[in-house]
Coordinates of C-alpha atoms in Angstrom, one line a residue:
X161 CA 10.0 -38.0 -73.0
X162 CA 12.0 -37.0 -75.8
X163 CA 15.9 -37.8 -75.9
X164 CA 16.9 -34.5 -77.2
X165 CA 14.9 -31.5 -78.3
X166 CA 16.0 -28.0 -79.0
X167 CA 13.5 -25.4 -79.3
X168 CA 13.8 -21.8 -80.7
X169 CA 17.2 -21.2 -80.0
X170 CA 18.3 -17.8 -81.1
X171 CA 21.9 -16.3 -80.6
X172 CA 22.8 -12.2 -80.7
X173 CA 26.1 -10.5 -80.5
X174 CA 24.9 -7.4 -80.1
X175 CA 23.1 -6.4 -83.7
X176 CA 24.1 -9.3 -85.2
X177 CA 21.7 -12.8 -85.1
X178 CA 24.0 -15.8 -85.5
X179 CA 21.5 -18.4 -84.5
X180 CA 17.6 -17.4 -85.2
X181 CA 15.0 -19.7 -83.7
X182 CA 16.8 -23.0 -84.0
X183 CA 14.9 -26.0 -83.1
X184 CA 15.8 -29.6 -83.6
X185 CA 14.7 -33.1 -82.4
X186 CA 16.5 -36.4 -82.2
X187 CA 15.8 -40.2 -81.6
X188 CA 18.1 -42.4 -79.9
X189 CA 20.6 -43.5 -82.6
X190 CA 19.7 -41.1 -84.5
X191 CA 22.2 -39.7 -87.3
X192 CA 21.2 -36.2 -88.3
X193 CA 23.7 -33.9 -90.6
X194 CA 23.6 -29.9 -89.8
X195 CA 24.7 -28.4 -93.3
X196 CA 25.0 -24.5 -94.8
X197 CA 27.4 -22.1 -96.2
X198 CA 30.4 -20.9 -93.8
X199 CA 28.5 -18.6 -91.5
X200 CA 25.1 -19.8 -91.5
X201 CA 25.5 -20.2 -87.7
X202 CA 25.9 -24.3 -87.5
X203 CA 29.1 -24.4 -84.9
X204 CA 27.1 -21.5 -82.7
X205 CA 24.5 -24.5 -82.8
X206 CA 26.6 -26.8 -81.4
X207 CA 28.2 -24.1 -78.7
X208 CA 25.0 -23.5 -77.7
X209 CA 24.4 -27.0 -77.2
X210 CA 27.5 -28.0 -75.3
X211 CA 27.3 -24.8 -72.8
X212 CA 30.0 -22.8 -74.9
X213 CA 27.5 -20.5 -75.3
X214 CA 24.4 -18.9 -73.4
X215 CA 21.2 -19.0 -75.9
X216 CA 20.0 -15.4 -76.2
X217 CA 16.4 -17.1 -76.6
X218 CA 15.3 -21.0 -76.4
X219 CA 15.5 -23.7 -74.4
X220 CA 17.8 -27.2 -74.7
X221 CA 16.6 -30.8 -73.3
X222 CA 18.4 -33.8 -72.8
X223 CA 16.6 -37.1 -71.8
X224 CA 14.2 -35.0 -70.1
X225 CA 15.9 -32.2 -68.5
X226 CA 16.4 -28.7 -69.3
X227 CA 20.2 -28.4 -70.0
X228 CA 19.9 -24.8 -71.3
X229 CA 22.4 -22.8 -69.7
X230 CA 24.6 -25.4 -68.0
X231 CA 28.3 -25.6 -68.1
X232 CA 30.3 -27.4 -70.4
X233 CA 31.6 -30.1 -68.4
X234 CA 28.6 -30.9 -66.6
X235 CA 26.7 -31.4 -70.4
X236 CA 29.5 -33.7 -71.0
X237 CA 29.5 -35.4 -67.7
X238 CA 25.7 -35.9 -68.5
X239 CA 26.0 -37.8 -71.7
X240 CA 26.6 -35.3 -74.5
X241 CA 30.2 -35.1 -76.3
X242 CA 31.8 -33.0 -79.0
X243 CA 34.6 -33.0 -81.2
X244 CA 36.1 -29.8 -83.2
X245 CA 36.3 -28.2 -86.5
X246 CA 40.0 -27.9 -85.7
X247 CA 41.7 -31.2 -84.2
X248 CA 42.8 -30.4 -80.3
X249 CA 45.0 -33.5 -79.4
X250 CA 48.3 -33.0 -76.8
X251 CA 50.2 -33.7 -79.9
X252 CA 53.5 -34.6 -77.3
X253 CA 51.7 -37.1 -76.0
X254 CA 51.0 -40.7 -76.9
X255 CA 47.8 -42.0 -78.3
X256 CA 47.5 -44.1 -75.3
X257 CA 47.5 -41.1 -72.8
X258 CA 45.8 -39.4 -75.0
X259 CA 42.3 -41.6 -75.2
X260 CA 42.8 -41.8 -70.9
X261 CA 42.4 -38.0 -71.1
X262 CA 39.1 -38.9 -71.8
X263 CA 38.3 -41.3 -69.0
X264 CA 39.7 -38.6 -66.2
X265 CA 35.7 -36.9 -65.5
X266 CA 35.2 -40.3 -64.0
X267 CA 37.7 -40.4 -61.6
X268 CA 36.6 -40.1 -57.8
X269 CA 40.2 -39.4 -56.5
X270 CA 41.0 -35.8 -55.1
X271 CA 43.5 -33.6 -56.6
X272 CA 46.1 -34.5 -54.0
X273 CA 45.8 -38.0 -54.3
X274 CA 46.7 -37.5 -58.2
X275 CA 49.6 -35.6 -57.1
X276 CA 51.0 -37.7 -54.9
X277 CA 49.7 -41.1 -56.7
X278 CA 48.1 -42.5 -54.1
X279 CA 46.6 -45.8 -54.3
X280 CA 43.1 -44.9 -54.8
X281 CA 44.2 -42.8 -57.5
X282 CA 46.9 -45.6 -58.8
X283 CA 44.1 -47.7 -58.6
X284 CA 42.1 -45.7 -61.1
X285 CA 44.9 -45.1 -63.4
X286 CA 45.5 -49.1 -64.2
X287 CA 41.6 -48.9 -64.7
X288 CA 41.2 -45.4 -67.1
X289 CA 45.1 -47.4 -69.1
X290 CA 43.2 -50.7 -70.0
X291 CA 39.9 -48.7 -70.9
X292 CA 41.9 -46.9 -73.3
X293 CA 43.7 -49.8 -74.5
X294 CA 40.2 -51.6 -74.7
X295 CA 38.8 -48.2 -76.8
X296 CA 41.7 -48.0 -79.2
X297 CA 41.6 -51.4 -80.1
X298 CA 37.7 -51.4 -81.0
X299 CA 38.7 -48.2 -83.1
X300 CA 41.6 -49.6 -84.9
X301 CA 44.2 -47.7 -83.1
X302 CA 45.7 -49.8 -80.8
X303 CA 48.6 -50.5 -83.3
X304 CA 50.0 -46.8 -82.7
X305 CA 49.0 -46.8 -78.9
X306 CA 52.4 -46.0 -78.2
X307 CA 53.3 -42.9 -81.2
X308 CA 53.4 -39.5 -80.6
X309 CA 49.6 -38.0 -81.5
X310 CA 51.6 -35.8 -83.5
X311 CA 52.6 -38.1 -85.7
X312 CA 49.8 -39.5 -87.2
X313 CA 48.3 -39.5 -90.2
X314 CA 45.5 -36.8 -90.4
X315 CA 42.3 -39.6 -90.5
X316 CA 44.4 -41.6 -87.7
X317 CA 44.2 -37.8 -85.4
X318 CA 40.4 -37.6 -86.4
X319 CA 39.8 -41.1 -85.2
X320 CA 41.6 -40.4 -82.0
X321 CA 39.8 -37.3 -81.0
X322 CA 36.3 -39.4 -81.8
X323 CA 37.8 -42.0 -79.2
X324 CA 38.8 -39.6 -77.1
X325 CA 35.0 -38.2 -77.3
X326 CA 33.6 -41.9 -76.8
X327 CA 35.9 -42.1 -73.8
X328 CA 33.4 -39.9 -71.2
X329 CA 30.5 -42.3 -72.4
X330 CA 28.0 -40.1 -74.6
X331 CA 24.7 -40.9 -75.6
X332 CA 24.7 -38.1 -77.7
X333 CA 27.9 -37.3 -79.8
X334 CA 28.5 -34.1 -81.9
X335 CA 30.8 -34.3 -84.7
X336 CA 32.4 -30.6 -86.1
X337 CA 34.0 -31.4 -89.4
X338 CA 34.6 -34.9 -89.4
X339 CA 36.5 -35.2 -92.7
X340 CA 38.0 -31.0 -93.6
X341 CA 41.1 -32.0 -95.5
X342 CA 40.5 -35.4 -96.2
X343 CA 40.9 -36.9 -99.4
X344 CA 38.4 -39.5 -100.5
X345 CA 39.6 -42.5 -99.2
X346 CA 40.0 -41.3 -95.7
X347 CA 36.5 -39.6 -96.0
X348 CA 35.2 -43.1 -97.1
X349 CA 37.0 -44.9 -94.3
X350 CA 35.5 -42.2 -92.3
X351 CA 32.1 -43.0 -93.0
X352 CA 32.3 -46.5 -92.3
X353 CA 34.0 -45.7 -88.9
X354 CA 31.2 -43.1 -87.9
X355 CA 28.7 -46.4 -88.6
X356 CA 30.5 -48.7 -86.7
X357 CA 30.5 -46.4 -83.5
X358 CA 27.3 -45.5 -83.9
X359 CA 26.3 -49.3 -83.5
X360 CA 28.7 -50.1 -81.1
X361 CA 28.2 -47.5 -78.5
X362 CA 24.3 -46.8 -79.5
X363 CA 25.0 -43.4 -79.9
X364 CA 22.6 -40.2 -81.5
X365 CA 25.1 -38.4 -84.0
X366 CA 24.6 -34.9 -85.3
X367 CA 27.4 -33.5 -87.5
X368 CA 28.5 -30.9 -89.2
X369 CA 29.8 -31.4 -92.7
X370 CA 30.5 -29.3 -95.8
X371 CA 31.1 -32.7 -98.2
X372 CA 28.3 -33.2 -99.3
X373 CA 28.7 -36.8 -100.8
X374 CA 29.4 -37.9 -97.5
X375 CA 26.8 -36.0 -95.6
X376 CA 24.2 -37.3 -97.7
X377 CA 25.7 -40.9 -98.1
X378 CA 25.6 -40.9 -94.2
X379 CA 23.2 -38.9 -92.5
X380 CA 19.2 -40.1 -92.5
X381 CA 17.8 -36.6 -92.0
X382 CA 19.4 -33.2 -92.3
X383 CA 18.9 -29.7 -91.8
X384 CA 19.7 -26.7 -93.7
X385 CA 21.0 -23.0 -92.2
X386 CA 21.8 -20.1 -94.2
X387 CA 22.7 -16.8 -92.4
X388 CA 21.1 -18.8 -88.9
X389 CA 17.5 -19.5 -90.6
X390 CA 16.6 -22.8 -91.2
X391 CA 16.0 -22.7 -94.5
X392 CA 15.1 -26.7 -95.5
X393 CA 14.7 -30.3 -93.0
X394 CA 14.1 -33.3 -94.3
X395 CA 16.2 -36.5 -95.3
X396 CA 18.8 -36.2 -98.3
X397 CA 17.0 -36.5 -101.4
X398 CA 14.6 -34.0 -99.9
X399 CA 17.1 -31.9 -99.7
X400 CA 19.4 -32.4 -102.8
X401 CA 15.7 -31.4 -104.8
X402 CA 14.9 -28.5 -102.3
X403 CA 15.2 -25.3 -104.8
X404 CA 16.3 -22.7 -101.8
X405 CA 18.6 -25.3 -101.0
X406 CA 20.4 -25.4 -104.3
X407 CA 20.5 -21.8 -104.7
X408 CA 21.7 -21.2 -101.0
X409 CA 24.3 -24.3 -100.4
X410 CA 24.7 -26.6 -103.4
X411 CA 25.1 -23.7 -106.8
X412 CA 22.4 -21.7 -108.5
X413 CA 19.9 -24.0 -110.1
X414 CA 20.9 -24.1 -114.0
X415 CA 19.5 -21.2 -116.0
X416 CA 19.4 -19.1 -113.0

């Protein structure tokens, strides 16, 4: 049984192909880097995968099961989180609250008993407050727990939407971006956090990623898109020698 296979996905709005016969396989702990020019379809990828998006064509499998098609929150109840190009943290709130966002798909208390904070749900709170505690501390963030999200320093935000991600309990984690706008020592520091969680927590990682120091200082195997084709797999020195590559992604081979 494989832990996660995509097979043939293709996406159409209307005339245009976004995503054209997509497919992917991953190991657990895995660490696999999507890269291409802006366009070449690799955030429709991931919508596709997380239920954002209806395939036009293909078929998506998680541990077994056909996940094509499902909602979002289920494919995240089910093991398989995401994070965004664009950081989406309740900036008002504190780091804290924001990490328990995270926990809340496991709560079994109604609606009504959040409302009126009844002891089941009271119960649940204390639990979801030290788990968060427990998670920002094993993330290095436990020394702002109690700052505005707004306030942080942009790697700090970064780090908190990954914990906020690790707090539904993925197997399989999806990472948009991880280091747009970051100079290089927060991308560095960036690298060495995506390690440590991915040891930790025994996670599969695909990401997304433009820098391509860190994608190919990181990831073991990657993939190449360029307008939704696959245009190159393989692992990064593969890649950094792959001529379509070059002339696609990296800059026109010299003397072209």
């Amino acid at each position: 049984m494989s832990f996660f296979k995509v097979e043939h996905l293709t996406m159409k709005f209307g005339g245009l192909v976004a995503v054209s016969d997509f497919s992917l396989t991953a190991k657990e702990g895995d660490l696999i880097g999507l890269i291409g020019p802006n366009g070449a379809g690799k955030t429709t990828a991931f919508n596709m995968i997380t239920g954002r998006l209806l395939p036009t064509e293909g078929k998506i499998y998680f541990r077994g099961k056909d996940i094509t098609g499902t909602q979002s929150h289920i494919i995240n109840a089910g093991g398989i989180a995401r994070t965004f190009q664009n950081i989406r943290l309740f900036n008002d709130l504190t780091v804290l609250e924001n990490a328990m966002i995270g926990y809340h798909g496991r709560l079994r208390s109604s609606f009504w008993e959040a409302i009126f904070r009844l002891p089941r749900y009271k119960s649940e709170e204390k639990k979801m407050r030290s788990m968060a505690r427990e998670l920002l501390a094993e993330v290095q963030l436990d020394n702002v727990a109690n700052e505005k999200a707004g306030t942080l320093a942009y790697g700090q935000q970064r780090k908190l939407e990954i914990a906020r991600a690790l707090a539904t309990n993925p197997r399989l984690l999806l990472l948009d971006e991880p280091v747009a706008g970051m100079n290089p020592r927060e991308t560095g520091n960036m690298m060495d956090f995506i390690n440590s969680i991915r040891e930790a927590y025994a996670l599969a990682i695909i990401l997304i990623e433009h820098d391509m120091r860190f994608v190919m200082g990181l990831c073991e195997h990657l993939i190449v898109l360029d307008h939704g084709v696959t245009i190159a797999t393989g692992n990064p020195a593969e890649i950094q020698n792959n001529p379509q590559v070059i002339e696609a992604y990296l800059g026109e081979p010299e003397g072209a």
